[in-house]
């Protein structure tokens, strides 16, 4: 027997990898453009951070640590967030998690039950939907408007607030669209949250991977609307496999005290996050190296190239990405009677060319008729990929 909770669980980003493995068995080369993991490409974890991890284990730091996180790391996160985003938080406002993923899991566990609702962007990062349903909640998508460069539609968001809404989730820079929410829109969303007495959850995992525009941290725009920020070491610090992140409560009036206390209980129940990774993370935050800047420079070139090539392919439409390492092209399915859905297109593309992307409908209802690809591979690989894609579509 298996619970409904697990039977219904889906995660398109990794589910497509199962199909890719089958295709690989036939001898086809697979181009992995499905998973947002820079470390499997030419973006390596900086040597000094890896060294700190090795030092921690040889120094015997292999024990369970504080459930809320190693105190020095919590202190360092405050200093880092203040330097980066000018937000004032104390170590008591921080919880160290096993990646942002665990932070989302904890938050949705604390907010949802009996079909109450959370507002998430649509297209959406699938975990928001999956975990919301896992906790018997109802994820409601507010529209990111493709016609308006994927900016959030604040009127749509307003129209979807009900007495069951528990929070509004912002994800900027956004996965899968790459949009960086306009500061004015973030302000409007915060005002709306204030009007309805709702907290904001802000997934900031890509805050350092931004190209031309400037990133605004939502917490800097809020006076008294509580904001829970989520960030971690996977992307900007190039340590995806270490599974380390943090959550901060920017809650000047203390409205979120019961939620925070509940989440702390849950943190204690799961013992702690990876100890040696926490000691290494202290080093990463104390001495930020040049790796983030050089990663952004390389990514900018790969994004520009990808955007140019995708725009040239007839039957696809694509908006540019302000940040992240994703593009989310639209497939004009009515021009291709061969494929009825984005999923069919993605699977046929994989079988025909070895290019592994993710079908847009895996990112919620607003993702339909799209597919997501990463522009993480090196330019020569991208060139091969777009040649194959172009031929396939033609
Ligand atoms: C928007 C978003 N949030 C969270 C995560 C997961 O982050 P972590 O590795 O810290 O669990 C990802 C991973 O791709 C993501 O795209």
PDB file of N, CA, C and O in Angstrom, residues 126-153:
ATOM      1  N   UNK A 126       7.869  23.633  -9.334  1.00  0.00           N
ATOM      2  CA  UNK A 126       6.899  22.578  -8.982  1.00  0.00           C
ATOM      3  C   UNK A 126       6.839  22.224  -7.498  1.00  0.00           C
ATOM      4  O   UNK A 126       5.781  21.828  -6.999  1.00  0.00           O
ATOM      5  N   UNK A 127       7.951  22.380  -6.795  1.00  0.00           N
ATOM      6  CA  UNK A 127       7.966  21.999  -5.381  1.00  0.00           C
ATOM      7  C   UNK A 127       6.915  22.763  -4.566  1.00  0.00           C
ATOM      8  O   UNK A 127       6.339  22.223  -3.614  1.00  0.00           O
ATOM      9  N   UNK A 128       6.653  24.023  -4.943  1.00  0.00           N
ATOM     10  CA  UNK A 128       5.656  24.801  -4.175  1.00  0.00           C
ATOM     11  C   UNK A 128       4.298  24.087  -4.235  1.00  0.00           C
ATOM     12  O   UNK A 128       3.577  23.999  -3.251  1.00  0.00           O
ATOM     13  N   UNK A 129       3.966  23.606  -5.432  1.00  0.00           N
ATOM     14  CA  UNK A 129       2.674  22.949  -5.628  1.00  0.00           C
ATOM     15  C   UNK A 129       2.676  21.580  -4.957  1.00  0.00           C
ATOM     16  O   UNK A 129       1.751  21.213  -4.236  1.00  0.00           O
ATOM     17  N   UNK A 130       3.760  20.841  -5.200  1.00  0.00           N
ATOM     18  CA  UNK A 130       3.809  19.465  -4.684  1.00  0.00           C
ATOM     19  C   UNK A 130       3.727  19.423  -3.161  1.00  0.00           C
ATOM     20  O   UNK A 130       2.975  18.635  -2.592  1.00  0.00           O
ATOM     21  N   UNK A 131       4.526  20.263  -2.519  1.00  0.00           N
ATOM     22  CA  UNK A 131       4.529  20.231  -1.054  1.00  0.00           C
ATOM     23  C   UNK A 131       3.219  20.798  -0.495  1.00  0.00           C
ATOM     24  O   UNK A 131       2.743  20.343   0.542  1.00  0.00           O
ATOM     25  N   UNK A 132       2.668  21.799  -1.173  1.00  0.00           N
ATOM     26  CA  UNK A 132       1.383  22.337  -0.693  1.00  0.00           C
ATOM     27  C   UNK A 132       0.340  21.225  -0.673  1.00  0.00           C
ATOM     28  O   UNK A 132      -0.380  21.037   0.320  1.00  0.00           O
ATOM     29  N   UNK A 133       0.292  20.452  -1.745  1.00  0.00           N
ATOM     30  CA  UNK A 133      -0.698  19.357  -1.809  1.00  0.00           C
ATOM     31  C   UNK A 133      -0.358  18.282  -0.789  1.00  0.00           C
ATOM     32  O   UNK A 133      -1.252  17.675  -0.192  1.00  0.00           O
ATOM     33  N   UNK A 134       0.917  18.036  -0.604  1.00  0.00           N
ATOM     34  CA  UNK A 134       1.386  17.026   0.346  1.00  0.00           C
ATOM     35  C   UNK A 134       0.817  17.309   1.737  1.00  0.00           C
ATOM     36  O   UNK A 134       0.500  16.405   2.496  1.00  0.00           O
ATOM     37  N   UNK A 135       0.706  18.620   2.056  1.00  0.00           N
ATOM     38  CA  UNK A 135       0.184  18.999   3.378  1.00  0.00           C
ATOM     39  C   UNK A 135      -1.310  19.332   3.345  1.00  0.00           C
ATOM     40  O   UNK A 135      -1.796  20.109   4.172  1.00  0.00           O
ATOM     41  N   UNK A 136      -2.007  18.768   2.346  1.00  0.00           N
ATOM     42  CA  UNK A 136      -3.454  18.956   2.211  1.00  0.00           C
ATOM     43  C   UNK A 136      -3.844  20.420   2.029  1.00  0.00           C
ATOM     44  O   UNK A 136      -4.924  20.851   2.431  1.00  0.00           O
ATOM     45  N   UNK A 137      -2.933  21.182   1.447  1.00  0.00           N
ATOM     46  CA  UNK A 137      -3.246  22.577   1.142  1.00  0.00           C
ATOM     47  C   UNK A 137      -3.606  22.704  -0.324  1.00  0.00           C
ATOM     48  O   UNK A 137      -3.536  21.742  -1.096  1.00  0.00           O
ATOM     49  N   UNK A 138      -3.964  23.909  -0.701  1.00  0.00           N
ATOM     50  CA  UNK A 138      -4.389  24.164  -2.064  1.00  0.00           C
ATOM     51  C   UNK A 138      -3.520  25.273  -2.664  1.00  0.00           C
ATOM     52  O   UNK A 138      -3.689  26.442  -2.306  1.00  0.00           O
ATOM     53  N   UNK A 139      -2.589  24.930  -3.541  1.00  0.00           N
ATOM     54  CA  UNK A 139      -1.758  25.971  -4.149  1.00  0.00           C
ATOM     55  C   UNK A 139      -2.555  26.697  -5.232  1.00  0.00           C
ATOM     56  O   UNK A 139      -3.130  26.053  -6.109  1.00  0.00           O
ATOM     57  N   UNK A 140      -2.606  28.001  -5.137  1.00  0.00           N
ATOM     58  CA  UNK A 140      -3.348  28.790  -6.142  1.00  0.00           C
ATOM     59  C   UNK A 140      -2.311  29.617  -6.896  1.00  0.00           C
ATOM     60  O   UNK A 140      -1.541  30.361  -6.277  1.00  0.00           O
ATOM     61  N   UNK A 141      -2.331  29.488  -8.209  1.00  0.00           N
ATOM     62  CA  UNK A 141      -1.320  30.202  -8.995  1.00  0.00           C
ATOM     63  C   UNK A 141      -1.811  31.601  -9.388  1.00  0.00           C
ATOM     64  O   UNK A 141      -2.916  31.734  -9.893  1.00  0.00           O
ATOM     65  N   UNK A 142      -0.983  32.607  -9.144  1.00  0.00           N
ATOM     66  CA  UNK A 142      -1.254  33.937  -9.712  1.00  0.00           C
ATOM     67  C   UNK A 142      -0.386  34.081 -10.953  1.00  0.00           C
ATOM     68  O   UNK A 142       0.712  33.537 -11.022  1.00  0.00           O
ATOM     69  N   UNK A 143      -0.894  34.818 -11.924  1.00  0.00           N
ATOM     70  CA  UNK A 143      -0.272  34.785 -13.241  1.00  0.00           C
ATOM     71  C   UNK A 143       0.986  35.646 -13.344  1.00  0.00           C
ATOM     72  O   UNK A 143       1.000  36.811 -12.940  1.00  0.00           O
ATOM     73  N   UNK A 144       2.023  35.040 -13.895  1.00  0.00           N
ATOM     74  CA  UNK A 144       3.139  35.828 -14.421  1.00  0.00           C
ATOM     75  C   UNK A 144       2.779  36.014 -15.888  1.00  0.00           C
ATOM     76  O   UNK A 144       2.531  35.038 -16.588  1.00  0.00           O
ATOM     77  N   UNK A 145       2.728  37.268 -16.319  1.00  0.00           N
ATOM     78  CA  UNK A 145       2.149  37.575 -17.620  1.00  0.00           C
ATOM     79  C   UNK A 145       3.217  37.524 -18.720  1.00  0.00           C
ATOM     80  O   UNK A 145       4.071  38.407 -18.805  1.00  0.00           O
ATOM     81  N   UNK A 146       3.118  36.513 -19.547  1.00  0.00           N
ATOM     82  CA  UNK A 146       4.134  36.338 -20.596  1.00  0.00           C
ATOM     83  C   UNK A 146       4.179  37.538 -21.541  1.00  0.00           C
ATOM     84  O   UNK A 146       5.243  37.951 -21.996  1.00  0.00           O
ATOM     85  N   UNK A 147       2.994  38.119 -21.810  1.00  0.00           N
ATOM     86  CA  UNK A 147       2.938  39.266 -22.727  1.00  0.00           C
ATOM     87  C   UNK A 147       3.647  40.474 -22.130  1.00  0.00           C
ATOM     88  O   UNK A 147       4.021  41.404 -22.820  1.00  0.00           O
ATOM     89  N   UNK A 148       3.790  40.472 -20.829  1.00  0.00           N
ATOM     90  CA  UNK A 148       4.446  41.576 -20.131  1.00  0.00           C
ATOM     91  C   UNK A 148       5.764  41.078 -19.525  1.00  0.00           C
ATOM     92  O   UNK A 148       6.049  41.304 -18.358  1.00  0.00           O
ATOM     93  N   UNK A 149       6.534  40.381 -20.341  1.00  0.00           N
ATOM     94  CA  UNK A 149       7.867  39.864 -19.956  1.00  0.00           C
ATOM     95  C   UNK A 149       7.817  39.042 -18.670  1.00  0.00           C
ATOM     96  O   UNK A 149       8.710  39.096 -17.851  1.00  0.00           O
ATOM     97  N   UNK A 150       6.734  38.331 -18.468  1.00  0.00           N
ATOM     98  CA  UNK A 150       6.551  37.432 -17.315  1.00  0.00           C
ATOM     99  C   UNK A 150       6.467  38.163 -15.976  1.00  0.00           C
ATOM    100  O   UNK A 150       6.698  37.581 -14.919  1.00  0.00           O
ATOM    101  N   UNK A 151       6.132  39.453 -15.997  1.00  0.00           N
ATOM    102  CA  UNK A 151       5.958  40.185 -14.727  1.00  0.00           C
ATOM    103  C   UNK A 151       4.686  39.692 -14.018  1.00  0.00           C
ATOM    104  O   UNK A 151       3.720  39.305 -14.689  1.00  0.00           O
ATOM    105  N   UNK A 152       4.654  39.704 -12.691  1.00  0.00           N
ATOM    106  CA  UNK A 152       3.432  39.254 -12.006  1.00  0.00           C
ATOM    107  C   UNK A 152       2.254  40.170 -12.300  1.00  0.00           C
ATOM    108  O   UNK A 152       2.407  41.396 -12.355  1.00  0.00           O
ATOM    109  N   UNK A 153       1.090  39.557 -12.462  1.00  0.00           N
ATOM    110  CA  UNK A 153      -0.136  40.310 -12.673  1.00  0.00           C
ATOM    111  C   UNK A 153      -0.768  40.531 -11.290  1.00  0.00           C
ATOM    112  O   UNK A 153      -1.397  39.631 -10.731  1.00  0.00           O
TER     113      UNK A 153
END
